[in-house]
């Protein structure tokens, strides 16, 4: 259940950004999670709902952008078909992951401080 | 203005971050890596299911190395010191990181060990991760290589079911191969599964019980070893750029 520790890191990071921008309320977080990141989206949502209470994220929404895994040849850029052997048919080189292991905090929508 | 839900609230501002959520762990892992590289210690993150034979492989490694390599280890264990006791008995200087309910080791826990039970006189330092096929793969510890132990009793389709861990592996040890004659286990099937989740798949067949394959595993370890210690990041004289929650001894 590392989803809980990921949410802990996420909320800490949001707290830092909120302090930096003088905000006291966060409206929504946008995160990007790759298919091969090893993060269960349902568990992540449950963990967020549990942990956000009494933090800067109280009442905030977690918007998750999930990213499919894509592998390609590092030489000829040919994309490997899903489920196929991770080696280029043409060049014989091991494929490289282009997308799919992201665990990224993209953007925070927060209330601007009163000026 | 709130840009996604259209509530039109003018007080809402979007703040771009675009950073890995685990960037703190990444930074700590990079720091650990400098320790290992400075000491010319080969650090191996050994992962696998509970009971895959991780500790047994290390015991067999110590027997086969017979003093040729100086070995050290730390074992992540939910509650006991049993693995560290077994490894110490086998001649591998070991300590335990008790993780409690945590299902994986993280870079901060490993760093703590580095300062309290130094590995500076080791050639190879094994980090035996918590038995778990998912979580440990997510946390970089500062290792030079990831090794996954997969036992023949777990079934050939494990790589397809747990691609995250196998995709991160530099080497897979197929363990307990002495049991193959008693099982319906197809080595080609596991090789095929691996080739679909692990780029440049490498598999070594080993048995801790009979010692089969342990020499090939030792050769692989030798080939990964760094050339010479640079001495630049010895633990004795090193300043941290980050805050510490503990004292250095
Ligand atoms: N037949 C056979 N049994 C083995 C071999 N290696 C390990 N075992 C058995 O498998 C069981 C688990 O071995 P461990 O070495 O404790 O496995 P582990 O991966 O360290 O387990 P955890 O640290 O608890 O996750 C033990 O009962 C071992 O005796 C082997 O090569 N052959
Ligand atoms: Mg063990
Ligand atoms: Zn976990
Ligand atoms: Zn190619
Ligand atoms: Zn809104
Ligand atoms: Zn340090």
mmCIF file of C-alpha atoms and ligand atoms in Angstrom, chain A residues 73-78 88-93, ligand 4:
data_model
loop_
_atom_site.group_PDB
_atom_site.id
_atom_site.type_symbol
_atom_site.label_atom_id
_atom_site.label_comp_id
_atom_site.label_asym_id
_atom_site.label_seq_id
_atom_site.Cartn_x
_atom_site.Cartn_y
_atom_site.Cartn_z
ATOM 1 C CA UNK A 73 13.297 1.306 -30.479
ATOM 2 C CA UNK A 74 16.017 3.766 -29.397
ATOM 3 C CA UNK A 75 17.602 3.598 -32.885
ATOM 4 C CA UNK A 76 14.756 3.712 -35.390
ATOM 5 C CA UNK A 77 11.923 4.950 -33.101
ATOM 6 C CA UNK A 78 9.657 2.117 -34.213
ATOM 7 C CA UNK A 88 13.188 -4.017 -32.285
ATOM 8 C CA UNK A 89 12.505 -6.450 -35.159
ATOM 9 C CA UNK A 90 14.657 -4.366 -37.476
ATOM 10 C CA UNK A 91 17.618 -3.230 -35.378
ATOM 11 C CA UNK A 92 17.555 -5.934 -32.713
ATOM 12 C CA UNK A 93 18.023 -3.343 -29.976
HETATM 13 ZN ZN1 LIG C 4 14.893 -0.243 -34.466
#
